[in-house]
PDB file of C-alpha atoms in Angstrom:
ATOM      1  CA  UNK A 114      98.891 146.801  60.044  1.00 45.00           C
ATOM      2  CA  UNK A 115      95.419 147.822  58.838  1.00 51.00           C
ATOM      3  CA  UNK A 116      94.915 151.326  57.812  1.00 58.00           C
ATOM      4  CA  UNK A 117      93.337 153.352  60.527  1.00 56.00           C
ATOM      5  CA  UNK A 118      91.557 155.408  57.935  1.00 64.00           C
ATOM      6  CA  UNK A 119      89.990 152.311  56.117  1.00 69.00           C
ATOM      7  CA  UNK A 120      86.125 151.857  55.935  1.00 68.00           C
ATOM      8  CA  UNK A 121      86.517 149.134  58.311  1.00 74.00           C
ATOM      9  CA  UNK A 122      88.475 150.948  60.964  1.00 74.00           C
ATOM     10  CA  UNK A 123      86.200 153.866  60.596  1.00 77.00           C
ATOM     11  CA  UNK A 124      83.193 151.646  61.005  1.00 80.00           C
ATOM     12  CA  UNK A 125      84.721 150.265  64.274  1.00 75.00           C
ATOM     13  CA  UNK A 126      85.311 153.836  65.445  1.00 72.00           C
ATOM     14  CA  UNK A 127      81.674 154.606  64.764  1.00 73.00           C
ATOM     15  CA  UNK A 128      80.394 151.474  66.576  1.00 73.00           C
ATOM     16  CA  UNK A 129      82.629 152.288  69.551  1.00 68.00           C
ATOM     17  CA  UNK A 130      81.379 155.841  69.682  1.00 68.00           C
ATOM     18  CA  UNK A 131      77.814 154.428  69.615  1.00 68.00           C
ATOM     19  CA  UNK A 132      78.567 152.197  72.543  1.00 65.00           C
ATOM     20  CA  UNK A 133      80.509 154.637  74.634  1.00 64.00           C
ATOM     21  CA  UNK A 134      78.461 157.745  74.139  1.00 70.00           C
ATOM     22  CA  UNK A 135      75.655 158.431  76.524  1.00 67.00           C
ATOM     23  CA  UNK A 136      72.288 158.482  75.061  1.00 66.00           C
ATOM     24  CA  UNK A 137      69.733 161.325  75.551  1.00 68.00           C
ATOM     25  CA  UNK A 138      66.791 161.363  78.100  1.00 69.00           C
ATOM     26  CA  UNK A 139      66.385 159.076  81.282  1.00 74.00           C
ATOM     27  CA  UNK A 140      67.052 155.838  79.343  1.00 75.00           C
ATOM     28  CA  UNK A 141      70.321 157.339  77.971  1.00 72.00           C
ATOM     29  CA  UNK A 142      71.434 157.937  81.449  1.00 73.00           C
ATOM     30  CA  UNK A 143      70.272 154.656  82.707  1.00 79.00           C
ATOM     31  CA  UNK A 144      72.095 152.780  80.084  1.00 79.00           C
ATOM     32  CA  UNK A 145      75.257 154.882  80.013  1.00 83.00           C
ATOM     33  CA  UNK A 146      78.668 152.721  79.666  1.00 86.00           C
ATOM     34  CA  UNK A 147      81.218 155.760  79.519  1.00 88.00           C
ATOM     35  CA  UNK A 148      83.994 155.105  82.123  1.00 91.00           C
ATOM     36  CA  UNK A 149      83.877 158.761  83.045  1.00 92.00           C
ATOM     37  CA  UNK A 150      80.152 158.620  83.673  1.00 92.00           C
ATOM     38  CA  UNK A 151      80.386 155.343  85.720  1.00 94.00           C
ATOM     39  CA  UNK A 152      83.424 156.523  87.617  1.00 96.00           C
ATOM     40  CA  UNK A 153      81.669 159.705  88.729  1.00 95.00           C
ATOM     41  CA  UNK A 154      78.511 157.544  89.612  1.00 96.00           C
ATOM     42  CA  UNK A 155      80.484 155.240  91.814  1.00 97.00           C
ATOM     43  CA  UNK A 156      82.135 158.272  93.605  1.00 97.00           C
ATOM     44  CA  UNK A 157      78.744 160.147  94.067  1.00 97.00           C
ATOM     45  CA  UNK A 158      76.988 157.067  95.225  1.00 98.00           C
ATOM     46  CA  UNK A 159      79.705 156.205  97.671  1.00 98.00           C
ATOM     47  CA  UNK A 160      79.757 159.873  99.031  1.00 98.00           C
ATOM     48  CA  UNK A 161      75.965 159.534  99.539  1.00 98.00           C
ATOM     49  CA  UNK A 162      76.412 156.192 101.585  1.00 98.00           C
ATOM     50  CA  UNK A 163      79.086 158.037 103.409  1.00 98.00           C
ATOM     51  CA  UNK A 164      76.749 160.632 104.583  1.00 98.00           C
ATOM     52  CA  UNK A 165      74.144 158.061 105.743  1.00 98.00           C
ATOM     53  CA  UNK A 166      76.766 156.054 107.420  1.00 97.00           C
ATOM     54  CA  UNK A 167      78.142 159.307 109.225  1.00 97.00           C
ATOM     55  CA  UNK A 168      74.333 159.953 110.333  1.00 97.00           C
ATOM     56  CA  UNK A 169      74.166 156.482 111.896  1.00 97.00           C
ATOM     57  CA  UNK A 170      77.648 157.077 113.812  1.00 96.00           C
ATOM     58  CA  UNK A 171      76.116 160.483 115.204  1.00 96.00           C
ATOM     59  CA  UNK A 172      73.280 158.619 116.611  1.00 95.00           C
ATOM     60  CA  UNK A 173      75.528 156.349 118.231  1.00 95.00           C
ATOM     61  CA  UNK A 174      77.720 159.039 119.645  1.00 94.00           C
ATOM     62  CA  UNK A 175      74.597 160.735 120.871  1.00 93.00           C
ATOM     63  CA  UNK A 176      73.575 157.823 122.831  1.00 93.00           C
ATOM     64  CA  UNK A 177      77.044 157.382 124.322  1.00 92.00           C
ATOM     65  CA  UNK A 178      77.453 161.119 125.123  1.00 90.00           C
ATOM     66  CA  UNK A 179      75.957 160.963 128.561  1.00 87.00           C
ATOM     67  CA  UNK A 180      75.164 158.069 130.915  1.00 83.00           C
ATOM     68  CA  UNK A 181      71.543 156.802 131.119  1.00 82.00           C
ATOM     69  CA  UNK A 182      70.690 158.104 127.652  1.00 81.00           C
ATOM     70  CA  UNK A 183      67.569 156.729 126.016  1.00 84.00           C
ATOM     71  CA  UNK A 184      67.987 157.789 122.485  1.00 87.00           C
ATOM     72  CA  UNK A 185      68.636 154.293 121.328  1.00 89.00           C
ATOM     73  CA  UNK A 186      67.594 150.945 122.849  1.00 90.00           C
ATOM     74  CA  UNK A 187      70.050 148.146 122.757  1.00 90.00           C
ATOM     75  CA  UNK A 188      68.605 146.461 119.761  1.00 91.00           C
ATOM     76  CA  UNK A 189      68.683 149.560 117.510  1.00 94.00           C
ATOM     77  CA  UNK A 190      72.244 150.464 118.781  1.00 94.00           C
ATOM     78  CA  UNK A 191      73.487 147.147 117.544  1.00 94.00           C
ATOM     79  CA  UNK A 192      71.550 147.567 114.290  1.00 96.00           C
ATOM     80  CA  UNK A 193      73.195 151.072 113.635  1.00 96.00           C
ATOM     81  CA  UNK A 194      76.559 149.705 114.618  1.00 96.00           C
ATOM     82  CA  UNK A 195      76.424 146.930 112.171  1.00 96.00           C
ATOM     83  CA  UNK A 196      75.090 149.185 109.318  1.00 97.00           C
ATOM     84  CA  UNK A 197      77.633 151.920 110.032  1.00 97.00           C
ATOM     85  CA  UNK A 198      80.538 149.552 109.795  1.00 96.00           C
ATOM     86  CA  UNK A 199      79.136 147.792 106.635  1.00 97.00           C
ATOM     87  CA  UNK A 200      78.566 151.032 105.137  1.00 97.00           C
ATOM     88  CA  UNK A 201      81.912 152.453 105.556  1.00 96.00           C
ATOM     89  CA  UNK A 202      83.631 149.092 104.480  1.00 93.00           C
ATOM     90  CA  UNK A 203      81.676 147.977 101.660  1.00 96.00           C
ATOM     91  CA  UNK A 204      79.535 150.813 100.342  1.00 97.00           C
ATOM     92  CA  UNK A 205      82.063 153.642 100.804  1.00 97.00           C
ATOM     93  CA  UNK A 206      85.708 153.077 100.943  1.00 95.00           C
ATOM     94  CA  UNK A 207      86.292 150.576  98.018  1.00 96.00           C
ATOM     95  CA  UNK A 208      83.600 151.722  95.726  1.00 97.00           C
ATOM     96  CA  UNK A 209      84.829 155.548  95.906  1.00 97.00           C
ATOM     97  CA  UNK A 210      88.357 154.405  95.186  1.00 96.00           C
ATOM     98  CA  UNK A 211      87.290 152.209  92.392  1.00 96.00           C
ATOM     99  CA  UNK A 212      85.166 155.031  91.044  1.00 97.00           C
ATOM    100  CA  UNK A 213      88.424 157.406  91.088  1.00 96.00           C
ATOM    101  CA  UNK A 214      90.341 154.753  89.355  1.00 97.00           C
ATOM    102  CA  UNK A 215      87.682 154.047  86.539  1.00 97.00           C
ATOM    103  CA  UNK A 216      87.473 157.784  85.900  1.00 97.00           C
ATOM    104  CA  UNK A 217      91.295 158.394  85.881  1.00 96.00           C
ATOM    105  CA  UNK A 218      93.054 155.377  84.694  1.00 97.00           C
ATOM    106  CA  UNK A 219      91.974 155.375  81.058  1.00 96.00           C
ATOM    107  CA  UNK A 220      92.898 158.989  80.792  1.00 94.00           C
ATOM    108  CA  UNK A 221      96.350 158.288  82.310  1.00 95.00           C
ATOM    109  CA  UNK A 222      97.309 155.418  80.215  1.00 95.00           C
ATOM    110  CA  UNK A 223      96.058 156.828  76.900  1.00 93.00           C
ATOM    111  CA  UNK A 224      93.155 154.512  76.541  1.00 91.00           C
ATOM    112  CA  UNK A 225      89.847 155.496  74.743  1.00 87.00           C
ATOM    113  CA  UNK A 226      87.715 153.672  77.448  1.00 87.00           C
ATOM    114  CA  UNK A 227      87.695 150.638  79.626  1.00 92.00           C
ATOM    115  CA  UNK A 228      87.805 147.367  77.665  1.00 92.00           C
ATOM    116  CA  UNK A 229      84.438 146.046  79.120  1.00 93.00           C
ATOM    117  CA  UNK A 230      82.162 149.062  79.556  1.00 90.00           C
ATOM    118  CA  UNK A 231      78.988 147.018  79.962  1.00 91.00           C
ATOM    119  CA  UNK A 232      80.522 144.970  82.622  1.00 95.00           C
ATOM    120  CA  UNK A 233      81.475 148.246  84.551  1.00 94.00           C
ATOM    121  CA  UNK A 234      77.841 149.285  84.297  1.00 95.00           C
ATOM    122  CA  UNK A 235      76.567 145.921  85.574  1.00 96.00           C
ATOM    123  CA  UNK A 236      78.940 146.265  88.441  1.00 97.00           C
ATOM    124  CA  UNK A 237      77.608 149.857  89.298  1.00 97.00           C
ATOM    125  CA  UNK A 238      73.970 148.635  89.320  1.00 97.00           C
ATOM    126  CA  UNK A 239      74.914 145.686  91.467  1.00 98.00           C
ATOM    127  CA  UNK A 240      76.569 147.959  93.930  1.00 98.00           C
ATOM    128  CA  UNK A 241      73.718 150.290  94.112  1.00 98.00           C
ATOM    129  CA  UNK A 242      71.280 147.403  94.327  1.00 98.00           C
ATOM    130  CA  UNK A 243      73.335 145.849  97.288  1.00 98.00           C
ATOM    131  CA  UNK A 244      73.285 149.166  99.126  1.00 98.00           C
ATOM    132  CA  UNK A 245      69.576 149.761  98.716  1.00 98.00           C
ATOM    133  CA  UNK A 246      68.815 146.323  99.773  1.00 98.00           C
ATOM    134  CA  UNK A 247      70.834 146.540 102.892  1.00 97.00           C
ATOM    135  CA  UNK A 248      69.205 149.897 103.973  1.00 97.00           C
ATOM    136  CA  UNK A 249      65.613 148.507 102.927  1.00 97.00           C
ATOM    137  CA  UNK A 250      66.066 146.187 105.833  1.00 96.00           C
ATOM    138  CA  UNK A 251      65.107 149.252 108.179  1.00 96.00           C
ATOM    139  CA  UNK A 252      61.634 149.375 106.528  1.00 95.00           C
ATOM    140  CA  UNK A 253      60.929 145.738 107.119  1.00 94.00           C
ATOM    141  CA  UNK A 254      62.030 145.939 110.788  1.00 92.00           C
ATOM    142  CA  UNK A 255      64.680 143.541 110.099  1.00 94.00           C
ATOM    143  CA  UNK A 256      67.951 145.572 110.116  1.00 95.00           C
ATOM    144  CA  UNK A 257      71.077 143.241 110.736  1.00 95.00           C
ATOM    145  CA  UNK A 258      72.685 143.443 114.108  1.00 92.00           C
ATOM    146  CA  UNK A 259      75.460 140.891 114.133  1.00 90.00           C
ATOM    147  CA  UNK A 260      78.225 143.311 113.433  1.00 88.00           C
ATOM    148  CA  UNK A 261      79.947 144.140 110.141  1.00 87.00           C
ATOM    149  CA  UNK A 262      81.910 140.879 110.411  1.00 88.00           C
ATOM    150  CA  UNK A 263      78.768 138.833 110.901  1.00 92.00           C
ATOM    151  CA  UNK A 264      80.546 135.961 112.804  1.00 92.00           C
ATOM    152  CA  UNK A 265      78.997 132.571 113.244  1.00 91.00           C
ATOM    153  CA  UNK A 266      77.510 131.056 115.210  1.00 89.00           C
ATOM    154  CA  UNK A 267      76.102 134.389 116.410  1.00 89.00           C
ATOM    155  CA  UNK A 268      74.611 135.138 112.937  1.00 91.00           C
ATOM    156  CA  UNK A 269      73.255 131.573 112.562  1.00 88.00           C
ATOM    157  CA  UNK A 270      69.529 130.910 112.457  1.00 86.00           C
ATOM    158  CA  UNK A 271      69.505 129.732 116.072  1.00 86.00           C
ATOM    159  CA  UNK A 272      70.964 132.912 117.722  1.00 89.00           C
ATOM    160  CA  UNK A 273      69.801 135.571 115.129  1.00 89.00           C
ATOM    161  CA  UNK A 274      66.432 134.436 113.826  1.00 89.00           C
ATOM    162  CA  UNK A 275      64.662 136.597 111.445  1.00 91.00           C
ATOM    163  CA  UNK A 276      65.713 138.311 108.214  1.00 94.00           C
ATOM    164  CA  UNK A 277      68.335 140.689 109.402  1.00 94.00           C
ATOM    165  CA  UNK A 278      71.489 138.589 108.597  1.00 95.00           C
ATOM    166  CA  UNK A 279      69.854 137.576 105.331  1.00 96.00           C
ATOM    167  CA  UNK A 280      69.631 141.173 104.160  1.00 97.00           C
ATOM    168  CA  UNK A 281      73.210 141.656 105.137  1.00 97.00           C
ATOM    169  CA  UNK A 282      74.500 138.551 103.240  1.00 97.00           C
ATOM    170  CA  UNK A 283      72.721 139.393 100.032  1.00 97.00           C
ATOM    171  CA  UNK A 284      73.384 143.174 100.074  1.00 97.00           C
ATOM    172  CA  UNK A 285      77.074 142.678 100.764  1.00 97.00           C
ATOM    173  CA  UNK A 286      77.365 139.782  98.132  1.00 97.00           C
ATOM    174  CA  UNK A 287      75.939 142.213  95.463  1.00 98.00           C
ATOM    175  CA  UNK A 288      78.429 144.967  96.664  1.00 98.00           C
ATOM    176  CA  UNK A 289      81.328 142.392  96.539  1.00 97.00           C
ATOM    177  CA  UNK A 290      80.465 141.162  93.035  1.00 98.00           C
ATOM    178  CA  UNK A 291      80.417 145.060  91.889  1.00 98.00           C
ATOM    179  CA  UNK A 292      83.889 145.349  93.442  1.00 98.00           C
ATOM    180  CA  UNK A 293      85.182 142.291  91.548  1.00 98.00           C
ATOM    181  CA  UNK A 294      83.849 143.299  88.300  1.00 97.00           C
ATOM    182  CA  UNK A 295      85.605 146.750  88.595  1.00 97.00           C
ATOM    183  CA  UNK A 296      88.706 145.104  89.649  1.00 98.00           C
ATOM    184  CA  UNK A 297      88.754 142.851  86.430  1.00 97.00           C
ATOM    185  CA  UNK A 298      87.861 145.863  84.439  1.00 97.00           C
ATOM    186  CA  UNK A 299      91.000 147.898  85.814  1.00 98.00           C
ATOM    187  CA  UNK A 300      93.512 144.831  85.623  1.00 98.00           C
ATOM    188  CA  UNK A 301      92.515 144.371  81.772  1.00 97.00           C
ATOM    189  CA  UNK A 302      92.548 148.112  81.082  1.00 97.00           C
ATOM    190  CA  UNK A 303      95.935 148.660  82.552  1.00 97.00           C
ATOM    191  CA  UNK A 304      97.652 145.526  81.168  1.00 96.00           C
ATOM    192  CA  UNK A 305      96.086 145.587  77.839  1.00 95.00           C
ATOM    193  CA  UNK A 306      94.803 148.886  76.760  1.00 94.00           C
ATOM    194  CA  UNK A 307      97.933 151.345  77.502  1.00 94.00           C
ATOM    195  CA  UNK A 308      98.952 153.553  74.614  1.00 93.00           C
ATOM    196  CA  UNK A 309     101.649 152.090  72.423  1.00 90.00           C
ATOM    197  CA  UNK A 310     104.386 154.079  73.830  1.00 88.00           C
ATOM    198  CA  UNK A 311     103.697 153.514  77.508  1.00 92.00           C
ATOM    199  CA  UNK A 312     105.636 150.586  78.693  1.00 92.00           C
ATOM    200  CA  UNK A 313     104.501 149.072  82.011  1.00 92.00           C
ATOM    201  CA  UNK A 314     107.694 150.480  83.726  1.00 91.00           C
ATOM    202  CA  UNK A 315     106.689 153.945  82.411  1.00 91.00           C
ATOM    203  CA  UNK A 316     103.278 153.927  83.877  1.00 94.00           C
ATOM    204  CA  UNK A 317     102.191 156.676  86.350  1.00 94.00           C
ATOM    205  CA  UNK A 318     102.466 155.440  90.084  1.00 95.00           C
ATOM    206  CA  UNK A 319      98.803 155.803  90.390  1.00 96.00           C
ATOM    207  CA  UNK A 320      98.292 153.134  87.780  1.00 97.00           C
ATOM    208  CA  UNK A 321     100.539 150.667  89.694  1.00 97.00           C
ATOM    209  CA  UNK A 322      98.823 151.358  93.043  1.00 98.00           C
ATOM    210  CA  UNK A 323      95.385 150.658  91.129  1.00 98.00           C
ATOM    211  CA  UNK A 324      96.801 147.652  89.408  1.00 98.00           C
ATOM    212  CA  UNK A 325      98.049 146.033  92.702  1.00 98.00           C
ATOM    213  CA  UNK A 326      94.788 146.870  94.586  1.00 98.00           C
ATOM    214  CA  UNK A 327      92.616 145.567  91.729  1.00 98.00           C
ATOM    215  CA  UNK A 328      94.589 142.162  92.080  1.00 98.00           C
ATOM    216  CA  UNK A 329      93.975 142.235  95.740  1.00 98.00           C
ATOM    217  CA  UNK A 330      90.310 142.791  95.231  1.00 98.00           C
ATOM    218  CA  UNK A 331      90.153 140.052  92.565  1.00 97.00           C
ATOM    219  CA  UNK A 332      91.724 137.448  94.957  1.00 96.00           C
ATOM    220  CA  UNK A 333      90.500 138.740  98.321  1.00 96.00           C
ATOM    221  CA  UNK A 334      86.802 139.448  97.784  1.00 97.00           C
ATOM    222  CA  UNK A 335      85.633 136.032  96.177  1.00 97.00           C
ATOM    223  CA  UNK A 336      86.327 134.275  99.639  1.00 96.00           C
ATOM    224  CA  UNK A 337      83.909 136.770 101.324  1.00 96.00           C
ATOM    225  CA  UNK A 338      81.311 136.039  98.505  1.00 97.00           C
ATOM    226  CA  UNK A 339      81.610 132.284  99.118  1.00 97.00           C
ATOM    227  CA  UNK A 340      81.257 132.636 102.823  1.00 96.00           C
ATOM    228  CA  UNK A 341      78.287 134.808 102.436  1.00 97.00           C
ATOM    229  CA  UNK A 342      76.571 132.203 100.081  1.00 96.00           C
ATOM    230  CA  UNK A 343      77.449 129.370 102.347  1.00 96.00           C
ATOM    231  CA  UNK A 344      75.915 131.028 105.342  1.00 96.00           C
ATOM    232  CA  UNK A 345      72.731 132.161 103.397  1.00 96.00           C
ATOM    233  CA  UNK A 346      72.402 128.604 102.235  1.00 95.00           C
ATOM    234  CA  UNK A 347      72.620 127.440 105.821  1.00 94.00           C
ATOM    235  CA  UNK A 348      70.262 129.897 107.116  1.00 94.00           C
ATOM    236  CA  UNK A 349      67.722 129.618 104.278  1.00 92.00           C
ATOM    237  CA  UNK A 350      67.892 125.881 103.291  1.00 92.00           C
ATOM    238  CA  UNK A 351      69.312 123.936 106.098  1.00 89.00           C
ATOM    239  CA  UNK A 352      72.708 123.232 104.761  1.00 92.00           C
ATOM    240  CA  UNK A 353      75.440 122.516 107.313  1.00 90.00           C
ATOM    241  CA  UNK A 354      78.773 124.491 106.966  1.00 94.00           C
ATOM    242  CA  UNK A 355      79.127 126.134 110.295  1.00 92.00           C
ATOM    243  CA  UNK A 356      77.313 123.879 112.861  1.00 87.00           C
ATOM    244  CA  UNK A 357      79.836 121.806 114.917  1.00 87.00           C
ATOM    245  CA  UNK A 358      77.461 119.212 116.168  1.00 84.00           C
ATOM    246  CA  UNK A 359      76.624 118.258 112.762  1.00 84.00           C
ATOM    247  CA  UNK A 360      80.127 118.350 111.267  1.00 86.00           C
ATOM    248  CA  UNK A 361      80.738 122.021 110.342  1.00 88.00           C
ATOM    249  CA  UNK A 362      83.006 124.568 111.954  1.00 92.00           C
ATOM    250  CA  UNK A 363      82.621 128.291 112.681  1.00 90.00           C
ATOM    251  CA  UNK A 364      86.279 128.564 111.822  1.00 93.00           C
ATOM    252  CA  UNK A 365      85.319 128.240 108.173  1.00 94.00           C
ATOM    253  CA  UNK A 366      83.604 131.507 108.215  1.00 94.00           C
ATOM    254  CA  UNK A 367      86.479 133.120 110.087  1.00 91.00           C
ATOM    255  CA  UNK A 368      89.205 131.872 107.659  1.00 92.00           C
ATOM    256  CA  UNK A 369      87.167 132.858 104.562  1.00 93.00           C
ATOM    257  CA  UNK A 370      86.220 136.386 106.037  1.00 93.00           C
ATOM    258  CA  UNK A 371      89.814 137.128 106.932  1.00 91.00           C
ATOM    259  CA  UNK A 372      91.216 136.206 103.689  1.00 92.00           C
ATOM    260  CA  UNK A 373      89.179 139.134 102.702  1.00 94.00           C
ATOM    261  CA  UNK A 374      89.370 141.193 105.921  1.00 92.00           C
ATOM    262  CA  UNK A 375      92.969 142.023 106.074  1.00 91.00           C
ATOM    263  CA  UNK A 376      93.747 142.634 102.558  1.00 94.00           C
ATOM    264  CA  UNK A 377      90.721 145.094 102.745  1.00 94.00           C
ATOM    265  CA  UNK A 378      92.941 147.347 104.992  1.00 92.00           C
ATOM    266  CA  UNK A 379      95.378 147.913 102.193  1.00 94.00           C
ATOM    267  CA  UNK A 380      92.712 147.911  99.533  1.00 96.00           C
ATOM    268  CA  UNK A 381      91.653 151.083 101.094  1.00 94.00           C
ATOM    269  CA  UNK A 382      95.004 152.450 101.856  1.00 95.00           C
ATOM    270  CA  UNK A 383      96.905 151.754  98.583  1.00 96.00           C
ATOM    271  CA  UNK A 384      94.935 153.930  96.217  1.00 95.00           C
ATOM    272  CA  UNK A 385      94.893 156.893  98.499  1.00 94.00           C
ATOM    273  CA  UNK A 386      98.692 156.301  98.833  1.00 95.00           C
ATOM    274  CA  UNK A 387      98.706 156.363  94.902  1.00 95.00           C
ATOM    275  CA  UNK A 388      97.019 159.696  94.695  1.00 94.00           C
ATOM    276  CA  UNK A 389      99.475 161.293  97.180  1.00 94.00           C
ATOM    277  CA  UNK A 390     102.446 159.791  95.127  1.00 92.00           C
ATOM    278  CA  UNK A 391     101.029 161.453  92.103  1.00 92.00           C
ATOM    279  CA  UNK A 392     100.076 164.724  93.456  1.00 93.00           C
ATOM    280  CA  UNK A 393     103.314 165.434  95.429  1.00 92.00           C
ATOM    281  CA  UNK A 394     105.643 165.445  92.473  1.00 92.00           C
ATOM    282  CA  UNK A 395     103.224 167.682  90.555  1.00 91.00           C
ATOM    283  CA  UNK A 396     103.137 170.246  93.079  1.00 93.00           C
ATOM    284  CA  UNK A 397     106.898 169.902  94.090  1.00 92.00           C
ATOM    285  CA  UNK A 398     107.826 170.126  90.493  1.00 91.00           C
ATOM    286  CA  UNK A 399     110.229 167.288  90.862  1.00 92.00           C
ATOM    287  CA  UNK A 400     110.331 163.717  89.751  1.00 90.00           C
ATOM    288  CA  UNK A 401     109.293 161.163  92.279  1.00 90.00           C
ATOM    289  CA  UNK A 402     112.347 159.490  93.926  1.00 90.00           C
ATOM    290  CA  UNK A 403     112.949 155.658  93.746  1.00 91.00           C
ATOM    291  CA  UNK A 404     110.120 154.920  91.416  1.00 93.00           C
ATOM    292  CA  UNK A 405     111.240 151.098  91.056  1.00 94.00           C
ATOM    293  CA  UNK A 406     111.509 150.716  94.856  1.00 96.00           C
ATOM    294  CA  UNK A 407     108.144 152.272  95.364  1.00 95.00           C
ATOM    295  CA  UNK A 408     106.675 149.998  92.704  1.00 96.00           C
ATOM    296  CA  UNK A 409     108.375 146.865  94.340  1.00 97.00           C
ATOM    297  CA  UNK A 410     107.075 147.981  97.805  1.00 96.00           C
ATOM    298  CA  UNK A 411     103.589 148.339  96.581  1.00 97.00           C
ATOM    299  CA  UNK A 412     103.728 144.861  95.106  1.00 97.00           C
ATOM    300  CA  UNK A 413     105.267 143.465  98.235  1.00 97.00           C
ATOM    301  CA  UNK A 414     102.472 145.038 100.348  1.00 96.00           C
ATOM    302  CA  UNK A 415      99.886 143.275  98.186  1.00 96.00           C
ATOM    303  CA  UNK A 416     101.392 139.957  98.622  1.00 94.00           C
ATOM    304  CA  UNK A 417     102.036 140.343 102.352  1.00 94.00           C
ATOM    305  CA  UNK A 418      98.383 141.532 102.906  1.00 93.00           C
ATOM    306  CA  UNK A 419      97.244 137.922 102.491  1.00 92.00           C
ATOM    307  CA  UNK A 420      99.504 136.603 105.084  1.00 87.00           C
ATOM    308  CA  UNK A 421      97.534 137.521 108.221  1.00 78.00           C
ATOM    309  CA  UNK A 422      94.061 136.725 109.503  1.00 70.00           C
ATOM    310  CA  UNK A 423      92.476 136.631 112.970  1.00 66.00           C
TER     311      UNK A 423
END
């Protein structure tokens, strides 16, 4: 083994410190790659989108509070419903949980930082850009109104002309890319950068929950990215993937979407359950009972979540 105090090792430490430390001023903040900084940014940005999504739901409830309300017309109501669901699913629930994981996991497993800090930064900016792209549609009078599931043929060019679905497809694609990059980061961090004395069977339960969730994201989100790109190619360039009369099938979108859609339910739930499983033993001052069975149950949940779609 090389001497940790050798000149080469010290040079490596200095280089890593240079990469991971946040610079000064605006440029330093924009180029930050520290897992703590980026994790908090994911959480803060997700909470910001939560507040906006909550505001949209308040307008919808105001419209439904009494009969014959005229707060929203039918078109605007559909737009707010679509953006509310999209915000909660793609811009709040998953990014916030990934933000907590990026902040906590390196500290819990004894790692100095995440293995690919620049990829994490890339994922954050993709996430922010995707969210801003979605909400910019309001300023262009082209907010999407096809529901957060964007089923075809309703979202096709024939039944929904205009740019609304295009904003949705591109914005969600960027948000999904961000989620996949964060999941890869977490998988590699947990499997390869644990402290030397931490065997995988001795990891905190939260790390197991995050590991299974990250694998679910890595396998569940690419089908939706593919579906979004196929629909955008059909709308923008005339390709045929979902038009029955020309050899396509709307079921292709449905299958690809629900390869993502049902695991998404547990992608949201499992990290929250991991937080509970971590906090209860701390405040009860008792070790968790059935560690191995809990881990097996989490892994089983991850596998079974891919077995259902509608």
